[in-house]
Tab-separated table of C-alpha atoms in Angstrom:
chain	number	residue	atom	x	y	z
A	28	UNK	CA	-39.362	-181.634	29.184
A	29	UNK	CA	-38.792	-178.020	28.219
A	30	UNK	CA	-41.856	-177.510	26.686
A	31	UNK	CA	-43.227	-177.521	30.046
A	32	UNK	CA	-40.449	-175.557	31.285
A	33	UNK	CA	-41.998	-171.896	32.247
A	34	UNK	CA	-40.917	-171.086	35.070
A	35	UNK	CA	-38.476	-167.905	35.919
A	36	UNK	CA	-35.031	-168.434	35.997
A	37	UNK	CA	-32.279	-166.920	38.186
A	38	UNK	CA	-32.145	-164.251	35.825
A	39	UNK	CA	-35.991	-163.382	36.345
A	40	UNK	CA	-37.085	-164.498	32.905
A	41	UNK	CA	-38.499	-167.751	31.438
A	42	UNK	CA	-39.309	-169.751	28.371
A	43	UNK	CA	-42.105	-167.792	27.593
A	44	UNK	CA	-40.460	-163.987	27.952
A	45	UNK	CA	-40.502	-162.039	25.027
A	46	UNK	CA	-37.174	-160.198	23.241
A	47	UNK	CA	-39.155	-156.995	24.318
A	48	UNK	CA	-39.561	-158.401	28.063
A	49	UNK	CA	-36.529	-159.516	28.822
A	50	UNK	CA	-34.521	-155.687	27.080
A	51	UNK	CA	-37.080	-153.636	28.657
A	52	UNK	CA	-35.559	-150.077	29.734
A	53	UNK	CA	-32.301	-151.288	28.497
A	54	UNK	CA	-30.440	-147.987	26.243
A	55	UNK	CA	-28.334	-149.269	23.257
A	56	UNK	CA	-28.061	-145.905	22.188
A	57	UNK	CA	-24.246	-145.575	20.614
A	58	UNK	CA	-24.019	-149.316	20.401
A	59	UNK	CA	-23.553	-151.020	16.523
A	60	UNK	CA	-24.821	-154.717	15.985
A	61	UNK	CA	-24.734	-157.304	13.137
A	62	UNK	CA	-27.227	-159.375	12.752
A	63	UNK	CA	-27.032	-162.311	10.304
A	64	UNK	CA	-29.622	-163.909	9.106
A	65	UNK	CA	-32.331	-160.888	9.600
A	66	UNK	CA	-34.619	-160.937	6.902
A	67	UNK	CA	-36.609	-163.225	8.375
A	68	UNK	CA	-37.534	-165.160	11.384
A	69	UNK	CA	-35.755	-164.700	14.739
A	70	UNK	CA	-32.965	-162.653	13.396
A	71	UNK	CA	-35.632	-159.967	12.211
A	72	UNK	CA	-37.212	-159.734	15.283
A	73	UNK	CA	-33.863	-159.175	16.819
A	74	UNK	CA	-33.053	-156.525	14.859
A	75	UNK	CA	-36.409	-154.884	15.278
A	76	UNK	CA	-36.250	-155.172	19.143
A	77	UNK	CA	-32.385	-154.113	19.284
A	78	UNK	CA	-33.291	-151.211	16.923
A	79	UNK	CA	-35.899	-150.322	19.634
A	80	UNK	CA	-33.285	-150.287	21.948
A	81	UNK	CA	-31.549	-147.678	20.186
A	82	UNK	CA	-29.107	-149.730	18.511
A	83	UNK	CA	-27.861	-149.377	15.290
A	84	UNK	CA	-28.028	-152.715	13.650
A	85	UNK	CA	-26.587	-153.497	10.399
A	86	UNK	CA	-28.425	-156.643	8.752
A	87	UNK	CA	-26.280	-158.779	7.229
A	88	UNK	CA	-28.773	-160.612	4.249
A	89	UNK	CA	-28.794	-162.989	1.491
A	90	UNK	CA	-31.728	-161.933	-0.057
A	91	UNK	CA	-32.118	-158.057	-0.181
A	92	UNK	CA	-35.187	-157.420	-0.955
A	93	UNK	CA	-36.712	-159.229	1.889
A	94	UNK	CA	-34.211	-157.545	3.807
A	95	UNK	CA	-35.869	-154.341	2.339
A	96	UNK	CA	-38.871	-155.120	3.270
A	97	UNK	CA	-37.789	-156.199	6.871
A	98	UNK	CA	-36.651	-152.584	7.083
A	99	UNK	CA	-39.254	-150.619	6.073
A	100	UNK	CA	-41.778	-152.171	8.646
A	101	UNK	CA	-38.810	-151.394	11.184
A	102	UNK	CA	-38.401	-148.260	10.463
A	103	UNK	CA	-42.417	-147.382	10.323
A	104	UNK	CA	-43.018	-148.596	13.614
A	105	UNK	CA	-39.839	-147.262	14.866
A	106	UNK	CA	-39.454	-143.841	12.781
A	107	UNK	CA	-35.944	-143.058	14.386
A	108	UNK	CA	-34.832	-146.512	14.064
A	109	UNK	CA	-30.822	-146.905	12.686
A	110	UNK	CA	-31.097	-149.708	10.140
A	111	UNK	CA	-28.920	-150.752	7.094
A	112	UNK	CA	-28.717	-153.407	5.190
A	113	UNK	CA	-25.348	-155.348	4.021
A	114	UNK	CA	-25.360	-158.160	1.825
A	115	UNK	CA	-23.962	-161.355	3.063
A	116	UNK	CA	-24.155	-164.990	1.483
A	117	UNK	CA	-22.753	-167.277	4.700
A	118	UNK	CA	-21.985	-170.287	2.019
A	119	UNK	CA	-19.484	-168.421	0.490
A	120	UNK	CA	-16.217	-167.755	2.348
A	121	UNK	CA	-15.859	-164.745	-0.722
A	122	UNK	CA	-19.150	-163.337	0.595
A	123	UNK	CA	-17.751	-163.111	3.832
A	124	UNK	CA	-14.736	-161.536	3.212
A	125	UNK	CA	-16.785	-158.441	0.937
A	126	UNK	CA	-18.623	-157.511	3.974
A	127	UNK	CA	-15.933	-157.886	6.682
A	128	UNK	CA	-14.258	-155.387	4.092
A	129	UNK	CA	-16.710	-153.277	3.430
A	130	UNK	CA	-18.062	-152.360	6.847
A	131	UNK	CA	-14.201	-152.226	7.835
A	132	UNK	CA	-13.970	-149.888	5.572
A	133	UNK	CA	-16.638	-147.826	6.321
A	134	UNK	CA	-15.365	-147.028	9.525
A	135	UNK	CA	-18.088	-147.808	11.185
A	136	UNK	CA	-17.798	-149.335	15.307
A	137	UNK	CA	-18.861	-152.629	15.783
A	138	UNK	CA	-20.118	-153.206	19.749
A	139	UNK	CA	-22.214	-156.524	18.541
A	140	UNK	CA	-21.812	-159.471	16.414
A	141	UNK	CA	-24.907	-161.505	15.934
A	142	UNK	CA	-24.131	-165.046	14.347
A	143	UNK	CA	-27.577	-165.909	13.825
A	144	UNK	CA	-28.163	-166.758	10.288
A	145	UNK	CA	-28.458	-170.641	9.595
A	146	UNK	CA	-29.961	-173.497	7.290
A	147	UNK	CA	-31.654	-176.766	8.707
A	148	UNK	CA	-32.308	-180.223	7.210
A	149	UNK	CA	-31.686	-180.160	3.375
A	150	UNK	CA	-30.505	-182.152	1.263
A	151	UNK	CA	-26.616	-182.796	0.808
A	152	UNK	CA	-25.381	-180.584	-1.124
A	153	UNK	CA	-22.027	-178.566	-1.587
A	154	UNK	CA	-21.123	-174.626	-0.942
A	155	UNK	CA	-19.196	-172.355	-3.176
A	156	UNK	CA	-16.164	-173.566	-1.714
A	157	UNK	CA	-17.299	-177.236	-2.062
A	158	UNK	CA	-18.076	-177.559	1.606
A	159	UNK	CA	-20.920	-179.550	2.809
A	160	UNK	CA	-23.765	-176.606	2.934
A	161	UNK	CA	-25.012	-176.890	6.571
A	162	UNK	CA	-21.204	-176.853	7.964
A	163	UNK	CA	-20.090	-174.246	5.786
A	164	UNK	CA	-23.160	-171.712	6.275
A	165	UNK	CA	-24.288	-173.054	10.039
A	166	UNK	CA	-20.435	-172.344	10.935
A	167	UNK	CA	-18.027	-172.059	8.643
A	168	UNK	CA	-19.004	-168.730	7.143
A	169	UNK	CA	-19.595	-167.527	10.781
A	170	UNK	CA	-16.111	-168.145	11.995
A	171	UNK	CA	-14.633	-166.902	8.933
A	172	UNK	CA	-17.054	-162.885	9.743
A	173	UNK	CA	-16.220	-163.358	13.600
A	174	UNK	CA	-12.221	-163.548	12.878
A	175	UNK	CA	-12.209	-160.538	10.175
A	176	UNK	CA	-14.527	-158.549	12.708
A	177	UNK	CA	-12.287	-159.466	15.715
A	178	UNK	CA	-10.280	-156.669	15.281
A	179	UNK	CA	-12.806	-153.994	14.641
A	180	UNK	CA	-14.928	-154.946	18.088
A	181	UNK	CA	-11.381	-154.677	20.049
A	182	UNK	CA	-10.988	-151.486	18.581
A	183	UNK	CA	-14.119	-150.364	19.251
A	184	UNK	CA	-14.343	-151.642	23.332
A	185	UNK	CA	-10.924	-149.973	23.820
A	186	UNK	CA	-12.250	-146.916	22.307
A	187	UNK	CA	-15.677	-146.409	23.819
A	188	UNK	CA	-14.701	-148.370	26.786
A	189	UNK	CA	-17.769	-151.000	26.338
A	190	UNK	CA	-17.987	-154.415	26.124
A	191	UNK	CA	-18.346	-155.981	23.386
A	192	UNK	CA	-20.113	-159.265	22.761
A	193	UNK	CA	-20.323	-162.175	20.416
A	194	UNK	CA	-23.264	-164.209	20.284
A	195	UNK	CA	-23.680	-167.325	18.452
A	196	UNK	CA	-26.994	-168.846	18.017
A	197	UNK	CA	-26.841	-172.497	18.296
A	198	UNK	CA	-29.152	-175.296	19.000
A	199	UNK	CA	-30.453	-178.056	21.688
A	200	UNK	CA	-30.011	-180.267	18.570
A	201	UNK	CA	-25.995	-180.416	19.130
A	202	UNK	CA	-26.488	-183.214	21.427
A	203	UNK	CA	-30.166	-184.778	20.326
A	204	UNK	CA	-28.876	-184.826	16.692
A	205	UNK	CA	-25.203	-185.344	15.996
A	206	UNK	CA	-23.009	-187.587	15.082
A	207	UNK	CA	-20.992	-190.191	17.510
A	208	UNK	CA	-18.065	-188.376	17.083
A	209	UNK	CA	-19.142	-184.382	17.335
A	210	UNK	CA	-17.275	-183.529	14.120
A	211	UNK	CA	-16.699	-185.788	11.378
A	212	UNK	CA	-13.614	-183.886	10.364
A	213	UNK	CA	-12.832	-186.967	7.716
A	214	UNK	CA	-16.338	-187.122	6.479
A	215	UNK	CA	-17.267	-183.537	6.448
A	216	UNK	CA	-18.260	-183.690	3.189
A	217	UNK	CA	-19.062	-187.243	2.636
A	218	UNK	CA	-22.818	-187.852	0.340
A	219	UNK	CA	-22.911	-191.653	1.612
A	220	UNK	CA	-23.005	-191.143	5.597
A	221	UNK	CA	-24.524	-187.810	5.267
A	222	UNK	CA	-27.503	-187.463	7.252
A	223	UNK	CA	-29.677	-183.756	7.199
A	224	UNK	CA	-30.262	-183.866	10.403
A	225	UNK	CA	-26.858	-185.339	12.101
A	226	UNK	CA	-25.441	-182.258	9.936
A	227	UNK	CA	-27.079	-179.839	11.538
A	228	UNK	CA	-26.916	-180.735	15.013
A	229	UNK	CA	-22.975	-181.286	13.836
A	230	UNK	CA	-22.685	-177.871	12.951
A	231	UNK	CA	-24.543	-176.898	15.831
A	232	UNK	CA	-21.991	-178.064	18.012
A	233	UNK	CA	-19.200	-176.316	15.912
A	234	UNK	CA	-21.429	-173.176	16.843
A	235	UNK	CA	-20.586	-173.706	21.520
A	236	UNK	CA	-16.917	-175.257	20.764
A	237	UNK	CA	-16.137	-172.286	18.478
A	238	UNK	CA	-17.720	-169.927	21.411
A	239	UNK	CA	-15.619	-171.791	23.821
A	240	UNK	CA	-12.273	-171.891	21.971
A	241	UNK	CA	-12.654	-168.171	20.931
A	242	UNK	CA	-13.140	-167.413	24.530
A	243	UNK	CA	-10.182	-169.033	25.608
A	244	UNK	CA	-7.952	-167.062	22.487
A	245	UNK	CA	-9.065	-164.150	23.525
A	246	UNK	CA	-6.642	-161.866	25.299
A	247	UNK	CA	-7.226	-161.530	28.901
A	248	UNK	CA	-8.096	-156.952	29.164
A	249	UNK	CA	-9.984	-157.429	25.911
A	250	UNK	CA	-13.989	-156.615	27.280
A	251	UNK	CA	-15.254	-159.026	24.902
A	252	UNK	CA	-17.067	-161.728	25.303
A	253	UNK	CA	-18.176	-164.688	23.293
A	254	UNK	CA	-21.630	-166.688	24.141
A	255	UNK	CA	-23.740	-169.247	22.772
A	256	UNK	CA	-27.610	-170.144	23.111
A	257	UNK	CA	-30.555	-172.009	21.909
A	258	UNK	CA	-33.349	-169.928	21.134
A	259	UNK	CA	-35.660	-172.283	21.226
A	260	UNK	CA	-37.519	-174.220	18.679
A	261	UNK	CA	-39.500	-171.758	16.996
A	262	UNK	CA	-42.607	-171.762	13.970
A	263	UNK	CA	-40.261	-170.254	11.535
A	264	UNK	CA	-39.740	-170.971	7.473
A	265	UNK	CA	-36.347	-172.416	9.121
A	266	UNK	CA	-38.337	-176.475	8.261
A	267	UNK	CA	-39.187	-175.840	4.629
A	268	UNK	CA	-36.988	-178.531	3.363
A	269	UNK	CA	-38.351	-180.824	5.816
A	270	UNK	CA	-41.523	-181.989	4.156
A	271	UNK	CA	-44.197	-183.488	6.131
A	272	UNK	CA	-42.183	-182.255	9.678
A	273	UNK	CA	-42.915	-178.829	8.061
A	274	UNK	CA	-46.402	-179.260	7.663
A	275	UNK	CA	-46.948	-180.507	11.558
A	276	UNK	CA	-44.348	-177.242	12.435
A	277	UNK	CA	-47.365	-175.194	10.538
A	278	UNK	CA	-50.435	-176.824	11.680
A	279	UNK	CA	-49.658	-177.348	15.435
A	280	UNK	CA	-45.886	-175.608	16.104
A	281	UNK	CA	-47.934	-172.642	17.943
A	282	UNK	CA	-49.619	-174.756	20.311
A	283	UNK	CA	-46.572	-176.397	21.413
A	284	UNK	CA	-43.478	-173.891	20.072
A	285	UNK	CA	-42.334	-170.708	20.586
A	286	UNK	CA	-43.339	-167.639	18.440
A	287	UNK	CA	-41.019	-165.594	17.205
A	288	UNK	CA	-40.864	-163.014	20.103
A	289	UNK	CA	-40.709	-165.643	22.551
A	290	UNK	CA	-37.590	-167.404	20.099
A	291	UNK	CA	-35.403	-164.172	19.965
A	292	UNK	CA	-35.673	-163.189	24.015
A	293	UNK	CA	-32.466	-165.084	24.673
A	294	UNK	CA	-30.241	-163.783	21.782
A	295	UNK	CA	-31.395	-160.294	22.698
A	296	UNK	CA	-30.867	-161.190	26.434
A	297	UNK	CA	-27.479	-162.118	25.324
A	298	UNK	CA	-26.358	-159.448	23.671
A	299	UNK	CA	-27.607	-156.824	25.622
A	300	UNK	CA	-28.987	-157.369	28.763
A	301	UNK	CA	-26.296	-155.880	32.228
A	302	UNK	CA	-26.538	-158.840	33.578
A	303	UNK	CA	-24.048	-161.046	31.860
A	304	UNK	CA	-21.584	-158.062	31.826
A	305	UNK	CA	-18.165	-160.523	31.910
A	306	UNK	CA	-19.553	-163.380	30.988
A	307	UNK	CA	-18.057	-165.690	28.617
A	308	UNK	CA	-18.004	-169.171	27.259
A	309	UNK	CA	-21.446	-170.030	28.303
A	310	UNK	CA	-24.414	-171.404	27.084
A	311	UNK	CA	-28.333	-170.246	27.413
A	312	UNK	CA	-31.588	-171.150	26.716
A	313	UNK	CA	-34.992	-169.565	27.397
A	314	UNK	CA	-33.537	-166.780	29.147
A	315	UNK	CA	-31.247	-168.753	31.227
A	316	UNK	CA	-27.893	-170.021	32.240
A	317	UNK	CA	-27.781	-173.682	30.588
A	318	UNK	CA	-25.740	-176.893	31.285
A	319	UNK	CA	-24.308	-178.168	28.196
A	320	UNK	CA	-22.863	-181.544	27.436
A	321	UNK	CA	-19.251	-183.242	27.908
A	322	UNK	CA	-18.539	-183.173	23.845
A	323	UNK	CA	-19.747	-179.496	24.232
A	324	UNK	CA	-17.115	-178.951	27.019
A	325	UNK	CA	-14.640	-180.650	24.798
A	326	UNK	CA	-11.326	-178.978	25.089
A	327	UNK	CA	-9.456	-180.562	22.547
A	328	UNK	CA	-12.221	-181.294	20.102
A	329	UNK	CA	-13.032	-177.392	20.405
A	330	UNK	CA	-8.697	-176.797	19.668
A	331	UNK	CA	-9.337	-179.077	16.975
A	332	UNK	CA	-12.112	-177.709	15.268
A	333	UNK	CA	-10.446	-173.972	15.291
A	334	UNK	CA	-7.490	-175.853	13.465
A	335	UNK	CA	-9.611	-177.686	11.004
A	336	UNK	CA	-11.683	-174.052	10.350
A	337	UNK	CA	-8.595	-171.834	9.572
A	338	UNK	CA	-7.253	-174.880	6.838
A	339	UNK	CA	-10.833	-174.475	5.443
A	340	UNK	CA	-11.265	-170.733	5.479
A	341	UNK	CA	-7.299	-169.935	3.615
């Protein structure tokens, strides 16, 4: 079970290492990062720890204020800390397109590109672009920001001559909570078979085959690389719409869970740590190397779920 699963790894880190532990004495000085989804939770520690690093990190928020506020405690523990805040609604494909724009446009470079943000368990219910909600935020609006950004992070690796890396947070729940199929590309946004939690581990999986087909698109020279990983499952506010499996989260999730430091080591490992300089198309957990699945090593289903994302996103 990986609960029990403590030990160090190959890479000399564990389940239980810290985003601090496993980036210690690593310089991101002249490195820029997004971060989705860092007002809160796992992508806020990330940003704190990568701004600690010396990297400038742009959060990319829904809510602004607690963005603000996510900030401010950054930037008093960390007085020379490089942190701004961009505003970023994943469930709407316009949303998307105004910050790709924007921080295109303020010539900014762009070394890191933290797909973090995400939604878990609620109820059925549509996007802006009448997409089911957990496939439209958990990836949609992700591969929508990694394709407009493409362009910027090969301009910027050619230009400083560092690699630059995509990192996609996914989920262990792409294979313990999915549909039969992977992707219900007829059903996608079907209320009568919906199910919250087949839905997320569905979009969970869209999170490695989209890591995996990207990887394969991109063009061989290009020092970029695209990974995936599951943090972890973590005490966050991610179970709020989950009733009473939100309560036992809050009453005994520390006991059994990882905290939030533990729960962004492996997205910070990811994105910054030497040691997976070249690496792409993989998946980690807990610091780690992983094994994934065969529907996560689909190559077709991958193909066909790049296909099915570019019809959406026009």
């Amino acid at each position: 079970m990986w609960i029990f699963n403590r030990s160090k790894g190959a890479s000399g880190f564990s389940y239980s290492s810290t985003a601090e532990q496993v980036t210690h004495e690593i310089d991101g000085s002249g490195l820029t990062a997004i971060v989705t989804g860092a007002s809160s939770g796992i992508g806020a520690e990330t940003s704190r720890v990568l701004a600690l690093r010396g990297v400038h990190v742009i959060m990319a928020v829904r809510n602004i204020a607690a963005g603000k506020d996510v900030k401010e405690a950054i930037v008093k523990e960390i007085p020379a800390a490089k942190v701004d805040i961009m505003e970023l609604d994943l469930s709407s494909l316009a949303s998307v397109r105004k910050l790709a724009a924007d921080f295109i446009s303020s010539g900014r470079s762009l070394n890191m590109l933290i797909n973090n943000a995400g939604v878990v368990g609620i109820p059925f219910m549509l996007s802006k672009d009448n997409i089911e909600l957990q496939f439209a935020t958990n990836h949609l609006g992700h591969f929508l920001l990694t394709n407009l950004l493409l362009d910027k992070m090969k301009e910027t690796t050619c230009k400083t001559k560092r690699e630059g890396r995509i990192v996609n947070v996914s989920s262990v729940a792409y294979c313990m909570f999915t549909y039969r199929e992977g992707i219900r590309f007829g059903k996608i946004n079907d209320p009568k078979s919906y199910c919250s939690f087949w839905a997320y581990g569905q979009s969970k999986l869209a999170n490695i085959l989209h890591t995996c087909e990207l990887t394969r698109r991109l063009q061989e020279g290009v020092e970029i690389t695209a990974n995936s990983l599951h943090p972890g499952t973590i005490t966050t506010n991610m179970f709020r719409h989950l009733g009473f499996f939100d309560g036992l989260v809050s009453k005994f999730g520390r006991f059994i869970f990882k905290n939030v430091q533990q729960g962004a080591s492996t997205t910070c490992y990811v994105a910054l740590h030497p040691q997976l300089k070249g690496i792409s198309g993989e998946y980690f957990c807990d610091n780690n190397l992983a094994t994934t699945t065969a529907i996560a090593r689909d190559v077709d289903l991958a193909k066909r779920l790049w296909d099915f994302s570019m019809d959406l996103v026009k």
